[in-house]
Amino acid sequence: MTMILRIFGSIYGRMMGSYYKQRYASFRKQYSISNSFLFQGTDIRFYGDGEIIAGNNSYIGSLSTIQSDTGCKVLIGNFCMISHNVRIYTQTNLADQDFRLSREHKIKKGNVEIGDGVWIGANVFINPGVTIGDNSIIGANSVVTKDIPENAIYGGVPAILIRNKKNK
């Protein structure tokens, strides 16, 4: 029985590996993804009719999602580290409206720009219209609602300044 499970597991693993390789290749065709950009894991999703531009030597982890709506773009710089289960969106509903009145909702749209050398921790949500400056860190489980300056460490819900980096 264990031999059968090992064989099945091996076949399943190869099939899933092939599936994700094809899926991530389709993202490279649809969007401007550098050849050195890495999809580090499974269940990563890029979607939308906008632009997604991912720089050199950057990566994104498992279960992460990037959505780019029509007329918007997500820009990821070089040498960025985006952990697992990160959400980046260029469109969301505006909170100050009565959702009971209609299925048509007022929305907020905006580009998301992530500078070079940015480290984004696990389970981070980045709202539309946010710019994250070069060499900054966003701590795990944070919600980014406003621009982050370069060389800063932010965290929390909503993300606030923890401290500025001491680059050596």
JSON list of C-alpha atoms in Angstrom, two decimals:
[
{"chain": "A", "resi": 1, "resn": "MET", "atom": "CA", "xyz": [0.00, 0.00, 0.00]},
{"chain": "A", "resi": 2, "resn": "THR", "atom": "CA", "xyz": [2.78, 2.45, 0.87]},
{"chain": "A", "resi": 3, "resn": "MET", "atom": "CA", "xyz": [4.48, 1.75, -2.46]},
{"chain": "A", "resi": 4, "resn": "ILE", "atom": "CA", "xyz": [1.28, 2.64, -4.33]},
{"chain": "A", "resi": 5, "resn": "LEU", "atom": "CA", "xyz": [0.92, 5.86, -2.32]},
{"chain": "A", "resi": 6, "resn": "ARG", "atom": "CA", "xyz": [4.53, 6.81, -3.05]},
{"chain": "A", "resi": 7, "resn": "ILE", "atom": "CA", "xyz": [4.08, 6.20, -6.77]},
{"chain": "A", "resi": 8, "resn": "PHE", "atom": "CA", "xyz": [0.78, 8.12, -6.82]},
{"chain": "A", "resi": 9, "resn": "GLY", "atom": "CA", "xyz": [2.36, 10.98, -4.84]},
{"chain": "A", "resi": 10, "resn": "SER", "atom": "CA", "xyz": [5.27, 11.15, -7.26]},
{"chain": "A", "resi": 11, "resn": "ILE", "atom": "CA", "xyz": [2.99, 11.23, -10.32]},
{"chain": "A", "resi": 12, "resn": "TYR", "atom": "CA", "xyz": [0.71, 13.81, -8.69]},
{"chain": "A", "resi": 13, "resn": "GLY", "atom": "CA", "xyz": [3.71, 15.98, -7.74]},
{"chain": "A", "resi": 14, "resn": "ARG", "atom": "CA", "xyz": [5.03, 15.95, -11.31]},
{"chain": "A", "resi": 15, "resn": "MET", "atom": "CA", "xyz": [1.59, 16.78, -12.71]},
{"chain": "A", "resi": 16, "resn": "MET", "atom": "CA", "xyz": [1.12, 19.71, -10.35]},
{"chain": "A", "resi": 17, "resn": "GLY", "atom": "CA", "xyz": [4.65, 20.96, -11.05]},
{"chain": "A", "resi": 18, "resn": "SER", "atom": "CA", "xyz": [3.90, 20.93, -14.77]},
{"chain": "A", "resi": 19, "resn": "TYR", "atom": "CA", "xyz": [0.57, 22.70, -14.18]},
{"chain": "A", "resi": 20, "resn": "TYR", "atom": "CA", "xyz": [2.16, 25.55, -12.21]},
{"chain": "A", "resi": 21, "resn": "LYS", "atom": "CA", "xyz": [5.03, 25.89, -14.69]},
{"chain": "A", "resi": 22, "resn": "GLN", "atom": "CA", "xyz": [2.47, 26.40, -17.48]},
{"chain": "A", "resi": 23, "resn": "ARG", "atom": "CA", "xyz": [0.34, 28.73, -15.37]},
{"chain": "A", "resi": 24, "resn": "TYR", "atom": "CA", "xyz": [3.27, 30.99, -14.47]},
{"chain": "A", "resi": 25, "resn": "ALA", "atom": "CA", "xyz": [4.47, 30.95, -18.10]},
{"chain": "A", "resi": 26, "resn": "SER", "atom": "CA", "xyz": [1.05, 32.30, -19.09]},
{"chain": "A", "resi": 27, "resn": "PHE", "atom": "CA", "xyz": [1.46, 35.16, -16.60]},
{"chain": "A", "resi": 28, "resn": "ARG", "atom": "CA", "xyz": [4.81, 36.01, -18.25]},
{"chain": "A", "resi": 29, "resn": "LYS", "atom": "CA", "xyz": [3.07, 36.15, -21.65]},
{"chain": "A", "resi": 30, "resn": "GLN", "atom": "CA", "xyz": [0.16, 38.28, -20.44]},
{"chain": "A", "resi": 31, "resn": "TYR", "atom": "CA", "xyz": [2.14, 40.72, -18.26]},
{"chain": "A", "resi": 32, "resn": "SER", "atom": "CA", "xyz": [5.65, 42.23, -18.21]},
{"chain": "A", "resi": 33, "resn": "ILE", "atom": "CA", "xyz": [7.39, 39.76, -15.90]},
{"chain": "A", "resi": 34, "resn": "SER", "atom": "CA", "xyz": [11.20, 39.66, -15.86]},
{"chain": "A", "resi": 35, "resn": "ASN", "atom": "CA", "xyz": [12.78, 36.31, -16.69]},
{"chain": "A", "resi": 36, "resn": "SER", "atom": "CA", "xyz": [14.58, 36.42, -13.33]},
{"chain": "A", "resi": 37, "resn": "PHE", "atom": "CA", "xyz": [11.32, 37.01, -11.40]},
{"chain": "A", "resi": 38, "resn": "LEU", "atom": "CA", "xyz": [10.48, 33.86, -9.42]},
{"chain": "A", "resi": 39, "resn": "PHE", "atom": "CA", "xyz": [7.13, 32.31, -8.57]},
{"chain": "A", "resi": 40, "resn": "GLN", "atom": "CA", "xyz": [8.13, 30.68, -5.26]},
{"chain": "A", "resi": 41, "resn": "GLY", "atom": "CA", "xyz": [5.40, 28.15, -4.62]},
{"chain": "A", "resi": 42, "resn": "THR", "atom": "CA", "xyz": [1.91, 27.23, -5.61]},
{"chain": "A", "resi": 43, "resn": "ASP", "atom": "CA", "xyz": [-1.46, 28.90, -6.07]},
{"chain": "A", "resi": 44, "resn": "ILE", "atom": "CA", "xyz": [-0.10, 32.31, -7.07]},
{"chain": "A", "resi": 45, "resn": "ARG", "atom": "CA", "xyz": [-2.63, 34.33, -9.05]},
{"chain": "A", "resi": 46, "resn": "PHE", "atom": "CA", "xyz": [-2.12, 37.36, -11.32]},
{"chain": "A", "resi": 47, "resn": "TYR", "atom": "CA", "xyz": [-5.26, 38.66, -12.99]},
{"chain": "A", "resi": 48, "resn": "GLY", "atom": "CA", "xyz": [-7.01, 41.67, -14.52]},
{"chain": "A", "resi": 49, "resn": "ASP", "atom": "CA", "xyz": [-6.89, 43.72, -17.70]},
{"chain": "A", "resi": 50, "resn": "GLY", "atom": "CA", "xyz": [-4.38, 46.24, -16.33]},
{"chain": "A", "resi": 51, "resn": "GLU", "atom": "CA", "xyz": [-0.59, 46.00, -16.32]},
{"chain": "A", "resi": 52, "resn": "ILE", "atom": "CA", "xyz": [1.61, 43.98, -13.99]},
{"chain": "A", "resi": 53, "resn": "ILE", "atom": "CA", "xyz": [5.30, 44.75, -14.28]},
{"chain": "A", "resi": 54, "resn": "ALA", "atom": "CA", "xyz": [7.69, 42.68, -12.17]},
{"chain": "A", "resi": 55, "resn": "GLY", "atom": "CA", "xyz": [11.40, 43.49, -11.96]},
{"chain": "A", "resi": 56, "resn": "ASN", "atom": "CA", "xyz": [14.61, 41.54, -11.93]},
{"chain": "A", "resi": 57, "resn": "ASN", "atom": "CA", "xyz": [15.62, 39.18, -9.14]},
{"chain": "A", "resi": 58, "resn": "SER", "atom": "CA", "xyz": [12.33, 39.55, -7.27]},
{"chain": "A", "resi": 59, "resn": "TYR", "atom": "CA", "xyz": [9.98, 36.81, -6.08]},
{"chain": "A", "resi": 60, "resn": "ILE", "atom": "CA", "xyz": [6.46, 36.18, -4.83]},
{"chain": "A", "resi": 61, "resn": "GLY", "atom": "CA", "xyz": [5.37, 33.37, -2.51]},
{"chain": "A", "resi": 62, "resn": "SER", "atom": "CA", "xyz": [2.59, 30.79, -2.46]},
{"chain": "A", "resi": 63, "resn": "LEU", "atom": "CA", "xyz": [-1.06, 31.78, -2.23]},
{"chain": "A", "resi": 64, "resn": "SER", "atom": "CA", "xyz": [-0.36, 35.41, -3.22]},
{"chain": "A", "resi": 65, "resn": "THR", "atom": "CA", "xyz": [-2.65, 37.41, -5.52]},
{"chain": "A", "resi": 66, "resn": "ILE", "atom": "CA", "xyz": [-2.05, 40.48, -7.67]},
{"chain": "A", "resi": 67, "resn": "GLN", "atom": "CA", "xyz": [-5.06, 42.13, -9.32]},
{"chain": "A", "resi": 68, "resn": "SER", "atom": "CA", "xyz": [-4.64, 44.94, -11.84]},
{"chain": "A", "resi": 69, "resn": "ASP", "atom": "CA", "xyz": [-7.84, 46.52, -13.11]},
{"chain": "A", "resi": 70, "resn": "THR", "atom": "CA", "xyz": [-8.28, 48.13, -16.52]},
{"chain": "A", "resi": 71, "resn": "GLY", "atom": "CA", "xyz": [-6.25, 51.34, -16.76]},
{"chain": "A", "resi": 72, "resn": "CYS", "atom": "CA", "xyz": [-4.19, 50.50, -13.66]},
{"chain": "A", "resi": 73, "resn": "LYS", "atom": "CA", "xyz": [-0.81, 48.94, -13.07]},
{"chain": "A", "resi": 74, "resn": "VAL", "atom": "CA", "xyz": [1.12, 47.11, -10.40]},
{"chain": "A", "resi": 75, "resn": "LEU", "atom": "CA", "xyz": [4.85, 47.77, -10.54]},
{"chain": "A", "resi": 76, "resn": "ILE", "atom": "CA", "xyz": [7.24, 45.56, -8.57]},
{"chain": "A", "resi": 77, "resn": "GLY", "atom": "CA", "xyz": [10.84, 46.76, -8.50]},
{"chain": "A", "resi": 78, "resn": "ASN", "atom": "CA", "xyz": [14.09, 44.81, -8.58]},
{"chain": "A", "resi": 79, "resn": "PHE", "atom": "CA", "xyz": [15.31, 42.64, -5.68]},
{"chain": "A", "resi": 80, "resn": "CYS", "atom": "CA", "xyz": [11.88, 42.56, -3.99]},
{"chain": "A", "resi": 81, "resn": "MET", "atom": "CA", "xyz": [10.84, 39.79, -1.63]},
{"chain": "A", "resi": 82, "resn": "ILE", "atom": "CA", "xyz": [7.08, 39.24, -1.47]},
{"chain": "A", "resi": 83, "resn": "SER", "atom": "CA", "xyz": [6.18, 36.51, 1.01]},
{"chain": "A", "resi": 84, "resn": "HIS", "atom": "CA", "xyz": [3.26, 34.09, 0.90]},
{"chain": "A", "resi": 85, "resn": "ASN", "atom": "CA", "xyz": [-0.43, 34.98, 1.06]},
{"chain": "A", "resi": 86, "resn": "VAL", "atom": "CA", "xyz": [0.11, 38.62, 0.06]},
{"chain": "A", "resi": 87, "resn": "ARG", "atom": "CA", "xyz": [-2.75, 40.50, -1.62]},
{"chain": "A", "resi": 88, "resn": "ILE", "atom": "CA", "xyz": [-2.16, 43.47, -3.93]},
{"chain": "A", "resi": 89, "resn": "TYR", "atom": "CA", "xyz": [-5.20, 45.15, -5.51]},
{"chain": "A", "resi": 90, "resn": "THR", "atom": "CA", "xyz": [-5.70, 48.18, -7.77]},
{"chain": "A", "resi": 91, "resn": "GLN", "atom": "CA", "xyz": [-9.46, 48.36, -7.18]},
{"chain": "A", "resi": 92, "resn": "THR", "atom": "CA", "xyz": [-11.76, 48.10, -4.18]},
{"chain": "A", "resi": 93, "resn": "ASN", "atom": "CA", "xyz": [-15.16, 49.35, -3.04]},
{"chain": "A", "resi": 94, "resn": "LEU", "atom": "CA", "xyz": [-15.34, 52.68, -1.23]},
{"chain": "A", "resi": 95, "resn": "ALA", "atom": "CA", "xyz": [-16.40, 52.11, 2.36]},
{"chain": "A", "resi": 96, "resn": "ASP", "atom": "CA", "xyz": [-18.59, 55.20, 2.74]},
{"chain": "A", "resi": 97, "resn": "GLN", "atom": "CA", "xyz": [-21.65, 54.04, 0.86]},
{"chain": "A", "resi": 98, "resn": "ASP", "atom": "CA", "xyz": [-24.80, 52.08, 1.57]},
{"chain": "A", "resi": 99, "resn": "PHE", "atom": "CA", "xyz": [-24.28, 48.59, 0.13]},
{"chain": "A", "resi": 100, "resn": "ARG", "atom": "CA", "xyz": [-27.97, 47.77, 0.69]},
{"chain": "A", "resi": 101, "resn": "LEU", "atom": "CA", "xyz": [-29.13, 50.17, -2.02]},
{"chain": "A", "resi": 102, "resn": "SER", "atom": "CA", "xyz": [-27.60, 48.65, -5.13]},
{"chain": "A", "resi": 103, "resn": "ARG", "atom": "CA", "xyz": [-25.26, 46.07, -6.56]},
{"chain": "A", "resi": 104, "resn": "GLU", "atom": "CA", "xyz": [-23.48, 48.92, -8.36]},
{"chain": "A", "resi": 105, "resn": "HIS", "atom": "CA", "xyz": [-20.92, 50.31, -5.93]},
{"chain": "A", "resi": 106, "resn": "LYS", "atom": "CA", "xyz": [-18.61, 53.30, -5.93]},
{"chain": "A", "resi": 107, "resn": "ILE", "atom": "CA", "xyz": [-15.03, 52.14, -6.29]},
{"chain": "A", "resi": 108, "resn": "LYS", "atom": "CA", "xyz": [-11.54, 53.35, -5.60]},
{"chain": "A", "resi": 109, "resn": "LYS", "atom": "CA", "xyz": [-8.87, 52.61, -8.22]},
{"chain": "A", "resi": 110, "resn": "GLY", "atom": "CA", "xyz": [-5.16, 53.32, -8.22]},
{"chain": "A", "resi": 111, "resn": "ASN", "atom": "CA", "xyz": [-1.77, 52.02, -9.24]},
{"chain": "A", "resi": 112, "resn": "VAL", "atom": "CA", "xyz": [0.38, 50.13, -6.76]},
{"chain": "A", "resi": 113, "resn": "GLU", "atom": "CA", "xyz": [4.11, 50.77, -6.98]},
{"chain": "A", "resi": 114, "resn": "ILE", "atom": "CA", "xyz": [6.66, 48.79, -5.01]},
{"chain": "A", "resi": 115, "resn": "GLY", "atom": "CA", "xyz": [10.20, 50.17, -5.12]},
{"chain": "A", "resi": 116, "resn": "ASP", "atom": "CA", "xyz": [13.48, 48.29, -5.37]},
{"chain": "A", "resi": 117, "resn": "GLY", "atom": "CA", "xyz": [14.67, 46.08, -2.52]},
{"chain": "A", "resi": 118, "resn": "VAL", "atom": "CA", "xyz": [11.32, 45.95, -0.70]},
{"chain": "A", "resi": 119, "resn": "TRP", "atom": "CA", "xyz": [10.52, 43.09, 1.68]},
{"chain": "A", "resi": 120, "resn": "ILE", "atom": "CA", "xyz": [6.81, 42.37, 2.17]},
{"chain": "A", "resi": 121, "resn": "GLY", "atom": "CA", "xyz": [5.98, 39.90, 4.96]},
{"chain": "A", "resi": 122, "resn": "ALA", "atom": "CA", "xyz": [3.40, 37.14, 4.98]},
{"chain": "A", "resi": 123, "resn": "ASN", "atom": "CA", "xyz": [-0.35, 37.89, 4.93]},
{"chain": "A", "resi": 124, "resn": "VAL", "atom": "CA", "xyz": [0.01, 41.55, 3.91]},
{"chain": "A", "resi": 125, "resn": "PHE", "atom": "CA", "xyz": [-2.80, 43.41, 2.13]},
{"chain": "A", "resi": 126, "resn": "ILE", "atom": "CA", "xyz": [-1.86, 46.39, -0.07]},
{"chain": "A", "resi": 127, "resn": "ASN", "atom": "CA", "xyz": [-4.68, 48.77, -1.01]},
{"chain": "A", "resi": 128, "resn": "PRO", "atom": "CA", "xyz": [-5.11, 50.55, -4.36]},
{"chain": "A", "resi": 129, "resn": "GLY", "atom": "CA", "xyz": [-3.12, 53.74, -4.93]},
{"chain": "A", "resi": 130, "resn": "VAL", "atom": "CA", "xyz": [-0.23, 52.87, -2.61]},
{"chain": "A", "resi": 131, "resn": "THR", "atom": "CA", "xyz": [3.47, 53.47, -3.28]},
{"chain": "A", "resi": 132, "resn": "ILE", "atom": "CA", "xyz": [6.09, 51.67, -1.21]},
{"chain": "A", "resi": 133, "resn": "GLY", "atom": "CA", "xyz": [9.51, 53.32, -1.29]},
{"chain": "A", "resi": 134, "resn": "ASP", "atom": "CA", "xyz": [12.82, 51.62, -2.01]},
{"chain": "A", "resi": 135, "resn": "ASN", "atom": "CA", "xyz": [14.43, 49.42, 0.66]},
{"chain": "A", "resi": 136, "resn": "SER", "atom": "CA", "xyz": [11.38, 49.38, 2.94]},
{"chain": "A", "resi": 137, "resn": "ILE", "atom": "CA", "xyz": [9.89, 46.53, 4.96]},
{"chain": "A", "resi": 138, "resn": "ILE", "atom": "CA", "xyz": [6.21, 45.76, 5.52]},
{"chain": "A", "resi": 139, "resn": "GLY", "atom": "CA", "xyz": [5.75, 43.50, 8.54]},
{"chain": "A", "resi": 140, "resn": "ALA", "atom": "CA", "xyz": [3.68, 40.34, 8.42]},
{"chain": "A", "resi": 141, "resn": "ASN", "atom": "CA", "xyz": [-0.12, 40.63, 8.80]},
{"chain": "A", "resi": 142, "resn": "SER", "atom": "CA", "xyz": [-0.16, 44.34, 7.89]},
{"chain": "A", "resi": 143, "resn": "VAL", "atom": "CA", "xyz": [-2.71, 46.34, 5.91]},
{"chain": "A", "resi": 144, "resn": "VAL", "atom": "CA", "xyz": [-1.08, 49.09, 3.84]},
{"chain": "A", "resi": 145, "resn": "THR", "atom": "CA", "xyz": [-3.50, 51.98, 3.26]},
{"chain": "A", "resi": 146, "resn": "LYS", "atom": "CA", "xyz": [-1.08, 54.85, 2.62]},
{"chain": "A", "resi": 147, "resn": "ASP", "atom": "CA", "xyz": [2.25, 55.48, 0.91]},
{"chain": "A", "resi": 148, "resn": "ILE", "atom": "CA", "xyz": [5.35, 54.13, 2.64]},
{"chain": "A", "resi": 149, "resn": "PRO", "atom": "CA", "xyz": [8.58, 56.18, 2.39]},
{"chain": "A", "resi": 150, "resn": "GLU", "atom": "CA", "xyz": [11.89, 54.58, 1.47]},
{"chain": "A", "resi": 151, "resn": "ASN", "atom": "CA", "xyz": [14.10, 52.97, 4.13]},
{"chain": "A", "resi": 152, "resn": "ALA", "atom": "CA", "xyz": [11.21, 52.53, 6.55]},
{"chain": "A", "resi": 153, "resn": "ILE", "atom": "CA", "xyz": [9.80, 49.63, 8.53]},
{"chain": "A", "resi": 154, "resn": "TYR", "atom": "CA", "xyz": [6.00, 49.61, 8.77]},
{"chain": "A", "resi": 155, "resn": "GLY", "atom": "CA", "xyz": [3.59, 47.15, 10.34]},
{"chain": "A", "resi": 156, "resn": "GLY", "atom": "CA", "xyz": [0.13, 46.76, 11.79]},
{"chain": "A", "resi": 157, "resn": "VAL", "atom": "CA", "xyz": [-3.50, 47.32, 10.85]},
{"chain": "A", "resi": 158, "resn": "PRO", "atom": "CA", "xyz": [-3.40, 49.87, 9.43]},
{"chain": "A", "resi": 159, "resn": "ALA", "atom": "CA", "xyz": [0.36, 49.84, 8.84]},
{"chain": "A", "resi": 160, "resn": "ILE", "atom": "CA", "xyz": [2.20, 52.53, 10.82]},
{"chain": "A", "resi": 161, "resn": "LEU", "atom": "CA", "xyz": [5.86, 53.50, 11.10]},
{"chain": "A", "resi": 162, "resn": "ILE", "atom": "CA", "xyz": [7.78, 51.20, 13.43]},
{"chain": "A", "resi": 163, "resn": "ARG", "atom": "CA", "xyz": [11.11, 52.84, 12.73]},
{"chain": "A", "resi": 164, "resn": "ASN", "atom": "CA", "xyz": [13.38, 54.04, 9.96]},
{"chain": "A", "resi": 165, "resn": "LYS", "atom": "CA", "xyz": [16.08, 51.64, 8.82]},
{"chain": "A", "resi": 166, "resn": "LYS", "atom": "CA", "xyz": [19.68, 52.10, 9.89]},
{"chain": "A", "resi": 167, "resn": "ASN", "atom": "CA", "xyz": [21.42, 51.15, 6.64]},
{"chain": "A", "resi": 168, "resn": "LYS", "atom": "CA", "xyz": [25.05, 50.22, 7.11]}
]
